[in-house]
Structures are given as structure tokens and as C-alpha cells.
């Protein structure tokens, strides 16, 4: 596939790019400044682009088979920019006639019990709540895009650089945790999950949690 990867320069984005390239896909990696460090492959092209501009997204997406997103707000940005990025991406894909989108979302909106989302639990860090709420708002924009074959793929409660094992579990709408209640996935295995979902074409119109 020819895949447009938004947010390619971030920690998750670089790992997604590498995973897709290792599988033989062609990847166009989008970042604000047009550079993506640590990815060196003849099937990879780095370009600059504004993911909050639907015209830019449409121009970049044209000619691609699918779009993957590892977008997130910058350190000095309001987390609400996620909603703006989602709106621009959805509209840009429509203009480009590209209907497959896998979006790296947030775990905060995943269910952890009856009528309870992770962000609503007592243990959820206060400093993470604005980002989690913005991610939920962005998901609600995507959920209305019935004309796109989207998947909203969320990591576990904790995602960090680590080992690529190729192993992970998924749950529709639910936080994935182990028998001790710990919810974790490495960025490398999250990239595996994203590539698997993108290739399979499954989990359409699904908020999917990942973890071990």
C-alpha cells in the first residue's frame, strides 16, 4: 500500500513508519518541518504539512491508499488542537477520495467498568485529563464520519518505548489490562497492532483498545 502517515516525526510515528516499511509498504511521512529523524528507507519520503488544514491534508492524501495518524499536540499547544486536526483530516480525506483511516487515539475514553471510562477513575492523573478529554472530543468527530472506513486505535494506559514482540491483545471499546490490572504496551508493539489493522481492513468504525 501507499500510506500517508501524519505525525511521522513523533516517537510513535517513527515506529509506525518503520513497521510499515519493514512490511514492504510505501510511506509518505508528514511532519511540521518536513523532517523525520531515524527513518532511512528508499520507500520513505518525508514531507511538510499542516494537519489542521483540510486543503493540505487533501493534497497530501491524494494518490495514497490509506492514511494513518500518530498526531498529537505539541508541547506548547492546547490539547484541543486534536479536534481541529481530526476535523481537517476527515474533510481532507473526503476531498482526496481516500476512505481508509487508522487514527492513534487515547486510552482515556476506553471503558474500565459499567458506565466508567478510564479518564473518570480516581487514579487517572489530573495532568493527563485535558489531553484525554480532547482525544475523546476528537473521537466523537470521527464517530460521525460514516462515509470513511476509520478505526480509532488506542494504546494501553501506559505506552513507552520498549521491545517489539509482535504480541498484543485488542478489545473493542475496553481498556486492555493483564490479570493484575496493569495496562501497558510498548510503542513497538503498538506499531505492530496499527499495521495489522491497516492491512486487514478490519475493525472499521471501531474504538479499539490495545495492550498485553
PDB file of N, CA, C and O in Angstrom, residues 39-89:
ATOM      1  N   UNK A  39      14.424   7.442  10.307  1.00  0.00           N
ATOM      2  CA  UNK A  39      13.784   6.570   9.317  1.00  0.00           C
ATOM      3  C   UNK A  39      14.537   6.741   8.001  1.00  0.00           C
ATOM      4  O   UNK A  39      14.543   7.819   7.407  1.00  0.00           O
ATOM      5  N   UNK A  40      15.195   5.678   7.563  1.00  0.00           N
ATOM      6  CA  UNK A  40      16.010   5.716   6.353  1.00  0.00           C
ATOM      7  C   UNK A  40      15.654   4.515   5.493  1.00  0.00           C
ATOM      8  O   UNK A  40      16.055   3.390   5.779  1.00  0.00           O
ATOM      9  N   UNK A  41      14.859   4.760   4.469  1.00  0.00           N
ATOM     10  CA  UNK A  41      14.393   3.671   3.612  1.00  0.00           C
ATOM     11  C   UNK A  41      14.047   4.262   2.249  1.00  0.00           C
ATOM     12  O   UNK A  41      13.456   5.345   2.183  1.00  0.00           O
ATOM     13  N   UNK A  42      14.391   3.591   1.165  1.00  0.00           N
ATOM     14  CA  UNK A  42      14.077   4.131  -0.166  1.00  0.00           C
ATOM     15  C   UNK A  42      12.582   4.259  -0.444  1.00  0.00           C
ATOM     16  O   UNK A  42      12.182   5.003  -1.346  1.00  0.00           O
ATOM     17  N   UNK A  43      11.759   3.559   0.345  1.00  0.00           N
ATOM     18  CA  UNK A  43      10.306   3.636   0.164  1.00  0.00           C
ATOM     19  C   UNK A  43       9.667   4.664   1.079  1.00  0.00           C
ATOM     20  O   UNK A  43       8.445   4.713   1.197  1.00  0.00           O
ATOM     21  N   UNK A  44      10.508   5.500   1.712  1.00  0.00           N
ATOM     22  CA  UNK A  44      10.001   6.526   2.627  1.00  0.00           C
ATOM     23  C   UNK A  44      10.344   7.913   2.106  1.00  0.00           C
ATOM     24  O   UNK A  44      11.478   8.185   1.717  1.00  0.00           O
ATOM     25  N   UNK A  45       9.330   8.783   2.124  1.00  0.00           N
ATOM     26  CA  UNK A  45       9.514  10.189   1.750  1.00  0.00           C
ATOM     27  C   UNK A  45       8.966  11.052   2.877  1.00  0.00           C
ATOM     28  O   UNK A  45       7.825  10.846   3.316  1.00  0.00           O
ATOM     29  N   UNK A  46       9.773  11.998   3.339  1.00  0.00           N
ATOM     30  CA  UNK A  46       9.330  12.931   4.377  1.00  0.00           C
ATOM     31  C   UNK A  46       8.905  14.240   3.729  1.00  0.00           C
ATOM     32  O   UNK A  46       9.608  14.765   2.862  1.00  0.00           O
ATOM     33  N   UNK A  47       7.752  14.747   4.137  1.00  0.00           N
ATOM     34  CA  UNK A  47       7.227  15.993   3.592  1.00  0.00           C
ATOM     35  C   UNK A  47       6.695  16.856   4.740  1.00  0.00           C
ATOM     36  O   UNK A  47       6.376  16.350   5.813  1.00  0.00           O
ATOM     37  N   UNK A  48       6.594  18.140   4.491  1.00  0.00           N
ATOM     38  CA  UNK A  48       5.997  19.034   5.486  1.00  0.00           C
ATOM     39  C   UNK A  48       4.512  19.184   5.208  1.00  0.00           C
ATOM     40  O   UNK A  48       4.066  19.102   4.055  1.00  0.00           O
ATOM     41  N   UNK A  49       3.756  19.401   6.266  1.00  0.00           N
ATOM     42  CA  UNK A  49       2.323  19.575   6.098  1.00  0.00           C
ATOM     43  C   UNK A  49       1.659  19.998   7.387  1.00  0.00           C
ATOM     44  O   UNK A  49       2.152  19.706   8.481  1.00  0.00           O
ATOM     45  N   UNK A  50       0.540  20.690   7.240  1.00  0.00           N
ATOM     46  CA  UNK A  50      -0.241  21.169   8.370  1.00  0.00           C
ATOM     47  C   UNK A  50      -1.486  20.306   8.503  1.00  0.00           C
ATOM     48  O   UNK A  50      -2.420  20.419   7.703  1.00  0.00           O
ATOM     49  N   UNK A  51      -1.505  19.448   9.507  1.00  0.00           N
ATOM     50  CA  UNK A  51      -2.619  18.515   9.681  1.00  0.00           C
ATOM     51  C   UNK A  51      -3.889  19.192  10.167  1.00  0.00           C
ATOM     52  O   UNK A  51      -4.922  18.534  10.286  1.00  0.00           O
ATOM     53  N   UNK A  52      -3.829  20.487  10.459  1.00  0.00           N
ATOM     54  CA  UNK A  52      -5.040  21.204  10.847  1.00  0.00           C
ATOM     55  C   UNK A  52      -5.658  21.950   9.667  1.00  0.00           C
ATOM     56  O   UNK A  52      -6.645  22.661   9.835  1.00  0.00           O
ATOM     57  N   UNK A  53      -5.113  21.746   8.467  1.00  0.00           N
ATOM     58  CA  UNK A  53      -5.590  22.409   7.251  1.00  0.00           C
ATOM     59  C   UNK A  53      -6.157  21.350   6.311  1.00  0.00           C
ATOM     60  O   UNK A  53      -5.416  20.533   5.780  1.00  0.00           O
ATOM     61  N   UNK A  54      -7.476  21.316   6.103  1.00  0.00           N
ATOM     62  CA  UNK A  54      -8.057  20.272   5.256  1.00  0.00           C
ATOM     63  C   UNK A  54      -7.548  20.297   3.830  1.00  0.00           C
ATOM     64  O   UNK A  54      -7.418  19.243   3.191  1.00  0.00           O
ATOM     65  N   UNK A  55      -7.227  21.487   3.307  1.00  0.00           N
ATOM     66  CA  UNK A  55      -6.674  21.559   1.951  1.00  0.00           C
ATOM     67  C   UNK A  55      -5.316  20.874   1.882  1.00  0.00           C
ATOM     68  O   UNK A  55      -5.012  20.154   0.918  1.00  0.00           O
ATOM     69  N   UNK A  56      -4.488  21.080   2.911  1.00  0.00           N
ATOM     70  CA  UNK A  56      -3.175  20.445   2.950  1.00  0.00           C
ATOM     71  C   UNK A  56      -3.311  18.935   3.076  1.00  0.00           C
ATOM     72  O   UNK A  56      -2.597  18.174   2.399  1.00  0.00           O
ATOM     73  N   UNK A  57      -4.218  18.486   3.923  1.00  0.00           N
ATOM     74  CA  UNK A  57      -4.424  17.045   4.084  1.00  0.00           C
ATOM     75  C   UNK A  57      -4.901  16.430   2.782  1.00  0.00           C
ATOM     76  O   UNK A  57      -4.429  15.358   2.380  1.00  0.00           O
ATOM     77  N   UNK A  58      -5.822  17.096   2.098  1.00  0.00           N
ATOM     78  CA  UNK A  58      -6.331  16.578   0.824  1.00  0.00           C
ATOM     79  C   UNK A  58      -5.221  16.468  -0.209  1.00  0.00           C
ATOM     80  O   UNK A  58      -5.111  15.465  -0.926  1.00  0.00           O
ATOM     81  N   UNK A  59      -4.390  17.491  -0.275  1.00  0.00           N
ATOM     82  CA  UNK A  59      -3.281  17.479  -1.244  1.00  0.00           C
ATOM     83  C   UNK A  59      -2.311  16.343  -0.938  1.00  0.00           C
ATOM     84  O   UNK A  59      -1.882  15.615  -1.839  1.00  0.00           O
ATOM     85  N   UNK A  60      -1.994  16.167   0.319  1.00  0.00           N
ATOM     86  CA  UNK A  60      -1.042  15.126   0.705  1.00  0.00           C
ATOM     87  C   UNK A  60      -1.621  13.726   0.532  1.00  0.00           C
ATOM     88  O   UNK A  60      -0.910  12.788   0.158  1.00  0.00           O
ATOM     89  N   UNK A  61      -2.904  13.563   0.829  1.00  0.00           N
ATOM     90  CA  UNK A  61      -3.520  12.233   0.796  1.00  0.00           C
ATOM     91  C   UNK A  61      -3.791  11.735  -0.613  1.00  0.00           C
ATOM     92  O   UNK A  61      -3.861  10.516  -0.840  1.00  0.00           O
ATOM     93  N   UNK A  62      -3.932  12.636  -1.562  1.00  0.00           N
ATOM     94  CA  UNK A  62      -4.246  12.242  -2.937  1.00  0.00           C
ATOM     95  C   UNK A  62      -3.205  11.255  -3.468  1.00  0.00           C
ATOM     96  O   UNK A  62      -2.004  11.474  -3.354  1.00  0.00           O
ATOM     97  N   UNK A  63      -3.696  10.155  -4.015  1.00  0.00           N
ATOM     98  CA  UNK A  63      -2.818   9.141  -4.579  1.00  0.00           C
ATOM     99  C   UNK A  63      -2.403   8.064  -3.601  1.00  0.00           C
ATOM    100  O   UNK A  63      -1.705   7.114  -3.985  1.00  0.00           O
ATOM    101  N   UNK A  64      -2.800   8.181  -2.348  1.00  0.00           N
ATOM    102  CA  UNK A  64      -2.474   7.162  -1.349  1.00  0.00           C
ATOM    103  C   UNK A  64      -3.651   6.200  -1.173  1.00  0.00           C
ATOM    104  O   UNK A  64      -4.806   6.544  -1.441  1.00  0.00           O
ATOM    105  N   UNK A  65      -3.339   5.008  -0.694  1.00  0.00           N
ATOM    106  CA  UNK A  65      -4.377   4.001  -0.471  1.00  0.00           C
ATOM    107  C   UNK A  65      -5.016   4.124   0.901  1.00  0.00           C
ATOM    108  O   UNK A  65      -6.154   3.696   1.106  1.00  0.00           O
ATOM    109  N   UNK A  66      -4.274   4.681   1.850  1.00  0.00           N
ATOM    110  CA  UNK A  66      -4.766   4.777   3.217  1.00  0.00           C
ATOM    111  C   UNK A  66      -3.989   5.867   3.944  1.00  0.00           C
ATOM    112  O   UNK A  66      -2.901   6.271   3.518  1.00  0.00           O
ATOM    113  N   UNK A  67      -4.570   6.308   5.052  1.00  0.00           N
ATOM    114  CA  UNK A  67      -3.924   7.310   5.898  1.00  0.00           C
ATOM    115  C   UNK A  67      -3.851   6.759   7.318  1.00  0.00           C
ATOM    116  O   UNK A  67      -4.822   6.191   7.830  1.00  0.00           O
ATOM    117  N   UNK A  68      -2.697   6.904   7.925  1.00  0.00           N
ATOM    118  CA  UNK A  68      -2.523   6.560   9.337  1.00  0.00           C
ATOM    119  C   UNK A  68      -2.123   7.828  10.070  1.00  0.00           C
ATOM    120  O   UNK A  68      -1.409   8.671   9.519  1.00  0.00           O
ATOM    121  N   UNK A  69      -2.582   7.966  11.286  1.00  0.00           N
ATOM    122  CA  UNK A  69      -2.268   9.156  12.073  1.00  0.00           C
ATOM    123  C   UNK A  69      -1.637   8.783  13.398  1.00  0.00           C
ATOM    124  O   UNK A  69      -2.147   7.923  14.118  1.00  0.00           O
ATOM    125  N   UNK A  70      -0.531   9.453  13.700  1.00  0.00           N
ATOM    126  CA  UNK A  70       0.071   9.401  15.036  1.00  0.00           C
ATOM    127  C   UNK A  70       0.176  10.829  15.557  1.00  0.00           C
ATOM    128  O   UNK A  70       1.123  11.185  16.245  1.00  0.00           O
ATOM    129  N   UNK A  71      -0.810  11.636  15.207  1.00  0.00           N
ATOM    130  CA  UNK A  71      -0.802  13.049  15.565  1.00  0.00           C
ATOM    131  C   UNK A  71      -1.014  13.260  17.057  1.00  0.00           C
ATOM    132  O   UNK A  71      -1.738  12.522  17.714  1.00  0.00           O
ATOM    133  N   UNK A  72      -0.401  14.306  17.544  1.00  0.00           N
ATOM    134  CA  UNK A  72      -0.616  14.737  18.917  1.00  0.00           C
ATOM    135  C   UNK A  72      -0.268  16.207  19.026  1.00  0.00           C
ATOM    136  O   UNK A  72       0.435  16.753  18.162  1.00  0.00           O
ATOM    137  N   UNK A  73      -0.741  16.872  20.058  1.00  0.00           N
ATOM    138  CA  UNK A  73      -0.410  18.287  20.222  1.00  0.00           C
ATOM    139  C   UNK A  73       1.055  18.472  20.591  1.00  0.00           C
ATOM    140  O   UNK A  73       1.661  17.615  21.247  1.00  0.00           O
ATOM    141  N   UNK A  74       1.625  19.575  20.147  1.00  0.00           N
ATOM    142  CA  UNK A  74       2.975  19.907  20.545  1.00  0.00           C
ATOM    143  C   UNK A  74       3.028  20.283  22.015  1.00  0.00           C
ATOM    144  O   UNK A  74       1.993  20.490  22.667  1.00  0.00           O
ATOM    145  N   UNK A  75       4.240  20.372  22.549  1.00  0.00           N
ATOM    146  CA  UNK A  75       4.407  20.656  23.974  1.00  0.00           C
ATOM    147  C   UNK A  75       3.767  21.975  24.391  1.00  0.00           C
ATOM    148  O   UNK A  75       3.317  22.123  25.527  1.00  0.00           O
ATOM    149  N   UNK A  76       3.731  22.935  23.467  1.00  0.00           N
ATOM    150  CA  UNK A  76       3.200  24.262  23.799  1.00  0.00           C
ATOM    151  C   UNK A  76       1.814  24.495  23.211  1.00  0.00           C
ATOM    152  O   UNK A  76       1.336  25.628  23.176  1.00  0.00           O
ATOM    153  N   UNK A  77       1.151  23.428  22.750  1.00  0.00           N
ATOM    154  CA  UNK A  77      -0.151  23.564  22.114  1.00  0.00           C
ATOM    155  C   UNK A  77      -1.277  23.171  23.061  1.00  0.00           C
ATOM    156  O   UNK A  77      -1.125  22.291  23.918  1.00  0.00           O
ATOM    157  N   UNK A  78      -2.421  23.797  22.852  1.00  0.00           N
ATOM    158  CA  UNK A  78      -3.640  23.418  23.556  1.00  0.00           C
ATOM    159  C   UNK A  78      -4.047  22.025  23.065  1.00  0.00           C
ATOM    160  O   UNK A  78      -4.127  21.796  21.855  1.00  0.00           O
ATOM    161  N   UNK A  79      -4.321  21.070  23.965  1.00  0.00           N
ATOM    162  CA  UNK A  79      -4.740  19.742  23.523  1.00  0.00           C
ATOM    163  C   UNK A  79      -5.959  19.761  22.600  1.00  0.00           C
ATOM    164  O   UNK A  79      -6.145  18.824  21.811  1.00  0.00           O
ATOM    165  N   UNK A  80      -6.753  20.818  22.680  1.00  0.00           N
ATOM    166  CA  UNK A  80      -7.941  20.915  21.830  1.00  0.00           C
ATOM    167  C   UNK A  80      -7.600  20.938  20.353  1.00  0.00           C
ATOM    168  O   UNK A  80      -8.488  20.746  19.504  1.00  0.00           O
ATOM    169  N   UNK A  81      -6.323  21.146  20.007  1.00  0.00           N
ATOM    170  CA  UNK A  81      -5.922  21.114  18.604  1.00  0.00           C
ATOM    171  C   UNK A  81      -6.196  19.739  18.002  1.00  0.00           C
ATOM    172  O   UNK A  81      -6.338  19.611  16.782  1.00  0.00           O
ATOM    173  N   UNK A  82      -6.308  18.707  18.837  1.00  0.00           N
ATOM    174  CA  UNK A  82      -6.637  17.375  18.331  1.00  0.00           C
ATOM    175  C   UNK A  82      -7.970  17.366  17.599  1.00  0.00           C
ATOM    176  O   UNK A  82      -8.134  16.673  16.598  1.00  0.00           O
ATOM    177  N   UNK A  83      -8.927  18.122  18.105  1.00  0.00           N
ATOM    178  CA  UNK A  83     -10.236  18.197  17.450  1.00  0.00           C
ATOM    179  C   UNK A  83     -10.097  18.868  16.091  1.00  0.00           C
ATOM    180  O   UNK A  83     -10.662  18.399  15.088  1.00  0.00           O
ATOM    181  N   UNK A  84      -9.340  19.945  16.051  1.00  0.00           N
ATOM    182  CA  UNK A  84      -9.108  20.653  14.787  1.00  0.00           C
ATOM    183  C   UNK A  84      -8.408  19.740  13.777  1.00  0.00           C
ATOM    184  O   UNK A  84      -8.766  19.713  12.592  1.00  0.00           O
ATOM    185  N   UNK A  85      -7.434  18.979  14.239  1.00  0.00           N
ATOM    186  CA  UNK A  85      -6.730  18.054  13.356  1.00  0.00           C
ATOM    187  C   UNK A  85      -7.660  16.960  12.842  1.00  0.00           C
ATOM    188  O   UNK A  85      -7.597  16.577  11.674  1.00  0.00           O
ATOM    189  N   UNK A  86      -8.516  16.455  13.715  1.00  0.00           N
ATOM    190  CA  UNK A  86      -9.446  15.418  13.292  1.00  0.00           C
ATOM    191  C   UNK A  86     -10.412  15.951  12.249  1.00  0.00           C
ATOM    192  O   UNK A  86     -10.671  15.305  11.218  1.00  0.00           O
ATOM    193  N   UNK A  87     -10.957  17.130  12.487  1.00  0.00           N
ATOM    194  CA  UNK A  87     -11.883  17.717  11.524  1.00  0.00           C
ATOM    195  C   UNK A  87     -11.207  17.927  10.172  1.00  0.00           C
ATOM    196  O   UNK A  87     -11.801  17.641   9.122  1.00  0.00           O
ATOM    197  N   UNK A  88      -9.965  18.410  10.199  1.00  0.00           N
ATOM    198  CA  UNK A  88      -9.240  18.665   8.952  1.00  0.00           C
ATOM    199  C   UNK A  88      -8.911  17.358   8.237  1.00  0.00           C
ATOM    200  O   UNK A  88      -8.992  17.281   7.001  1.00  0.00           O
ATOM    201  N   UNK A  89      -8.540  16.344   9.006  1.00  0.00           N
ATOM    202  CA  UNK A  89      -8.196  15.064   8.388  1.00  0.00           C
ATOM    203  C   UNK A  89      -9.410  14.418   7.745  1.00  0.00           C
ATOM    204  O   UNK A  89      -9.345  13.929   6.609  1.00  0.00           O
TER     205      UNK A  89
END
